[in-house]
Every structure is written in structure tokens, then in C-alpha cells.
Short mmCIF file of C-alpha atoms in Angstrom, two decimals:
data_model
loop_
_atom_site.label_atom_id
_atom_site.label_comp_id
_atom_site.label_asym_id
_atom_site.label_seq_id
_atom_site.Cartn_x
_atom_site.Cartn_y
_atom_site.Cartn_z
CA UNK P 1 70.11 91.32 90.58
CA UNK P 2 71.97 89.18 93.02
CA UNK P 3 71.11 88.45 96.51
CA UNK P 4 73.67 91.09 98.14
CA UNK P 5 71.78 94.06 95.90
CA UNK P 6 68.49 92.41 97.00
CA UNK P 7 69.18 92.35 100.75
CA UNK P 8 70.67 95.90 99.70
CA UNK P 9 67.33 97.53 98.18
CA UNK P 10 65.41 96.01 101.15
CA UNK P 11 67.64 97.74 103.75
CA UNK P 12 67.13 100.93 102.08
CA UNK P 13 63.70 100.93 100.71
CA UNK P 14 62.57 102.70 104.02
CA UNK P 15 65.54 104.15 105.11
CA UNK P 16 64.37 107.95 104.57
CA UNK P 17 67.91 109.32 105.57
CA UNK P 18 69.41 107.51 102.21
CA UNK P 19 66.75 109.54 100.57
CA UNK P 20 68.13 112.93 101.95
CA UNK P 21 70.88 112.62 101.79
CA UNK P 22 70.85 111.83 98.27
CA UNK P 23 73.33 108.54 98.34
CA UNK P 24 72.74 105.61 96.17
CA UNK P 25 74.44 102.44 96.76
CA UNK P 26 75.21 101.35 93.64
CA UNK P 27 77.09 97.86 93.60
CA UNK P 28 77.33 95.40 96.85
CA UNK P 29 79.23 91.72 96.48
CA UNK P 30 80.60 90.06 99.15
CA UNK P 31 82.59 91.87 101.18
CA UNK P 32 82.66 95.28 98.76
CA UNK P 33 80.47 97.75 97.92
CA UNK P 34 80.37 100.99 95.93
CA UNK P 35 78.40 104.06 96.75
CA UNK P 36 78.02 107.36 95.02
CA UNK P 37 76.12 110.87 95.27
CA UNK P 38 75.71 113.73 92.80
CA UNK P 39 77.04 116.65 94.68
CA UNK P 40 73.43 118.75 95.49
CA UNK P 41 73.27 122.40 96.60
CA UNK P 42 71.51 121.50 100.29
CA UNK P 43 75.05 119.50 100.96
CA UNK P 44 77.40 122.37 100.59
CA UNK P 45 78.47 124.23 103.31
CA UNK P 46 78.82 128.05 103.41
CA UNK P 47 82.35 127.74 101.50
CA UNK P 48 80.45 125.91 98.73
CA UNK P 49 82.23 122.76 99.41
CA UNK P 50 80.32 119.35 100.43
CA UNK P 51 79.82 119.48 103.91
CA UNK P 52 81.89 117.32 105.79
CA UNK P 53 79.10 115.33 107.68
CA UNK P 54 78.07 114.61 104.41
CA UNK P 55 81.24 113.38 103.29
CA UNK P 56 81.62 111.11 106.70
CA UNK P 57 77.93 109.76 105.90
CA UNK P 58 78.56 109.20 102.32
CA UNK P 59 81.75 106.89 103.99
CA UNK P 60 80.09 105.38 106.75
CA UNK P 61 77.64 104.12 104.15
CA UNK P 62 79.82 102.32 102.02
CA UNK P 63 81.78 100.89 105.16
CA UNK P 64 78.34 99.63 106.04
CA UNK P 65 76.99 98.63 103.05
CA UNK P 66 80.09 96.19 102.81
CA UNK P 67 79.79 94.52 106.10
CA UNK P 68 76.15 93.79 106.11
CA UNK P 69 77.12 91.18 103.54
CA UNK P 70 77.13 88.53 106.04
CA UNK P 71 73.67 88.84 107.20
CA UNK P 72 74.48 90.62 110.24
CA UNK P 73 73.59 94.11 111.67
CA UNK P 74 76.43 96.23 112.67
CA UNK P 75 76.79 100.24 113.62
CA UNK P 76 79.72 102.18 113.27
CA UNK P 77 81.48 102.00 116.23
CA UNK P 78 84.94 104.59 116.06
CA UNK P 79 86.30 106.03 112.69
CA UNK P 80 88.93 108.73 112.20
CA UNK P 81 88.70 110.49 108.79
CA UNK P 82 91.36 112.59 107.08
CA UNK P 83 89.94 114.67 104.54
CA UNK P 84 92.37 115.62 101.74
CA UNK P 85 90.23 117.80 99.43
CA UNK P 86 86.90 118.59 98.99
CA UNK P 87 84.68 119.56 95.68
CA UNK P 88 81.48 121.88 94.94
CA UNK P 89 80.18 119.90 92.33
CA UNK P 90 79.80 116.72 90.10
CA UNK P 91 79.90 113.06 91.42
CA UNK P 92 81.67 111.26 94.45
CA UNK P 93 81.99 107.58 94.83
CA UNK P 94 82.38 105.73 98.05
CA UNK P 95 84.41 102.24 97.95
CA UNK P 96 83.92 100.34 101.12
CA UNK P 97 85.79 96.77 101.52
CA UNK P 98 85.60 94.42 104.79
CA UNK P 99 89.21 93.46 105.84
CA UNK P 100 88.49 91.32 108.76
CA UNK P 101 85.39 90.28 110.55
CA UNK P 102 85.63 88.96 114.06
CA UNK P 103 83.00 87.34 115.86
CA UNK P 104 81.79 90.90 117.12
CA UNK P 105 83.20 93.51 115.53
CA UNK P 106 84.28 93.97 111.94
CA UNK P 107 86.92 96.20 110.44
CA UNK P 108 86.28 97.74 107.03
CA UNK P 109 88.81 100.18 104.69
CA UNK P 110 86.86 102.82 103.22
CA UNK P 111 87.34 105.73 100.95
CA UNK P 112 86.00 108.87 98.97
CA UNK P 113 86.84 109.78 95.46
CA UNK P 114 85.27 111.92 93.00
CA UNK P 115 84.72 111.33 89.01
CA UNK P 116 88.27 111.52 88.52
CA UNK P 117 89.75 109.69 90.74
CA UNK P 118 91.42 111.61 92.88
CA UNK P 119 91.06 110.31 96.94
CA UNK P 120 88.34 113.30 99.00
CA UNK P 121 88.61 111.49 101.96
CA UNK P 122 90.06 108.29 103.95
CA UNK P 123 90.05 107.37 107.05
CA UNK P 124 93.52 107.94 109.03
CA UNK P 125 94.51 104.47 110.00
CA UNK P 126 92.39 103.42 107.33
CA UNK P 127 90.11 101.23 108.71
CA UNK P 128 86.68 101.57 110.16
CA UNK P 129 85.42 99.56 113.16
CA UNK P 130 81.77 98.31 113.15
CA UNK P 131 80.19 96.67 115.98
CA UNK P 132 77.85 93.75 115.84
CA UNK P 133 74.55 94.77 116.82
CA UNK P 134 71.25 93.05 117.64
CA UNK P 135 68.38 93.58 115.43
CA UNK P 136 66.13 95.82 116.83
CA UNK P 137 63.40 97.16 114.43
CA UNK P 138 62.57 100.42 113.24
CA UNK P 139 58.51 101.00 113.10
CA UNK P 140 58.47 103.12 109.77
CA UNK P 141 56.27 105.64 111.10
CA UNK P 142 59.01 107.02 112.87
CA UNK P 143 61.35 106.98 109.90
CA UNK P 144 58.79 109.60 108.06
CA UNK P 145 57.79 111.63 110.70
CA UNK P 146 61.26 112.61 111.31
CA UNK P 147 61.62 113.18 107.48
CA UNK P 148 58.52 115.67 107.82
CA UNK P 149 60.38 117.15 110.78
CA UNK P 150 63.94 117.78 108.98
CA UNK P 151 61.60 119.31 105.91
CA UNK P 152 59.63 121.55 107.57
CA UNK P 153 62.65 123.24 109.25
#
């Protein structure tokens, strides 16, 4: 496994909202990264489609995954998604690539396909912008009491 999976796995190893959500980052290199999900019955919405926050986190986690190649921390700061189709079941994949990186921000194209190929969702102009941010830790605690919250619900 090369370093950018490594620093990858250690991100997420306590990162409880990965596990619910049920996304697995699947391939980070420099600059790139692929994400992907196996469409579950908790992520549909009433229509039996994938819910659309889901799709936008599924996104935002491949944009992110990408960028944090440098070392850096960065949240998503504005993103405007155009959803073109949706699907009730079977496999998405999320393809995030960094096109620029300034000294503070960074912006990264992202976008949604399923097995086939065809494009779910992109965002409209298509880039994302993420903001550098300083590291500020997490205690994990936190991270699984509000996992036993969202469960018990």
C-alpha cells in the first residue's frame, strides 16, 4: 500500500460517518482518488432512489479524499451539484481530481457514476472549492457517541 492509501486508512479508521454511510475509498494517488458505495436500502429515499445527501456526501468525499494528498486539512467550502439521474440499486463510484491548489484554498472536479458508466451527478461549474483548514482534533469519544445517537433513533 502506498503512503497516500496509508494516510487514507488512518483518516478514516475512526471516522464513524464513513462507516454509515457505507462509502469506501477505494484508490488515492496524488492528486486523484476513487470512491465507491453499494447502493443500501437505509440510503434511498421514499421514491426508492439514493437520497441526494447521500449522493452529495458520496462526492464531497472523493473531492476530499483527493486534496488531502498534500498533507493538508481542508473542508468543503461551496459546491453546486447538478444531478442528472439517480439509481435504486447496484454500485456508484466517485472520481475526485485536484485541478489547482492555491496557498488556501483548493479547487477539485468531482463526479458520480454508477457500474456502467453513465455520469449520476456533477457539480455545475464543475469544480469544488475546499478551504484550508487548521488541524483541530476530534476526541473519538465523540465520534461514537454520536454514532450511538444516529442508531438509536
Amino acid at each position: 500500500m502506498d503512503r497516500y492509501m496509508e494516510n487514507q486508512k488512518e483518516r478514516e479508521k475512526d471516522n464513524a460517518f464513513m462507516r454509515y454511510t457505507h462509502i469506501s475509498v477505494d484508490l488515492v494517488e496524488k492528486d486523484h482518488a476513487l470512491t465507491s458505495m453499494e447502493i443500501f436500502p437505509e440510503g434511498l429515499n421514499p421514491f426508492g432512489m439514493v437520497h441526494g445527501g447521500l449522493l452529495d456526501t458520496m462526492l464531497d468525499n472523493a473531492a476530499g479524499s483527493a486534496v488531502h494528498t498534500d498533507g493538508r486539512s481542508y473542508v468543503t467550502q461551496t459546491c453546486t451539484l447538478h444531478f442528472l439521474r439517480n439509481r435504486g440499486e447496484g454500485k456508484l463510484i466517485g472520481e475526485g481530481w485536484v485541478i489547482h491548489r492555491g496557498r488556501a484554498t483548493a479547487l477539485v472536479k468531482a463526479e458520480l457514476r454508477d457500474e456502467a458508466g453513465a455520469v449520476i451527478e456533477e457539480p455545475r461549474n464543475p469544480q469544488m472549492l475546499l478551504k484550508l483548514r487548521l488541524p483541530r482534533p476530534v476526541p473519538p469519544m465523540t465520534l461514537v457517541r454520536h454514532q450511538v445517537e444516529l442508531s438509536a433513533r
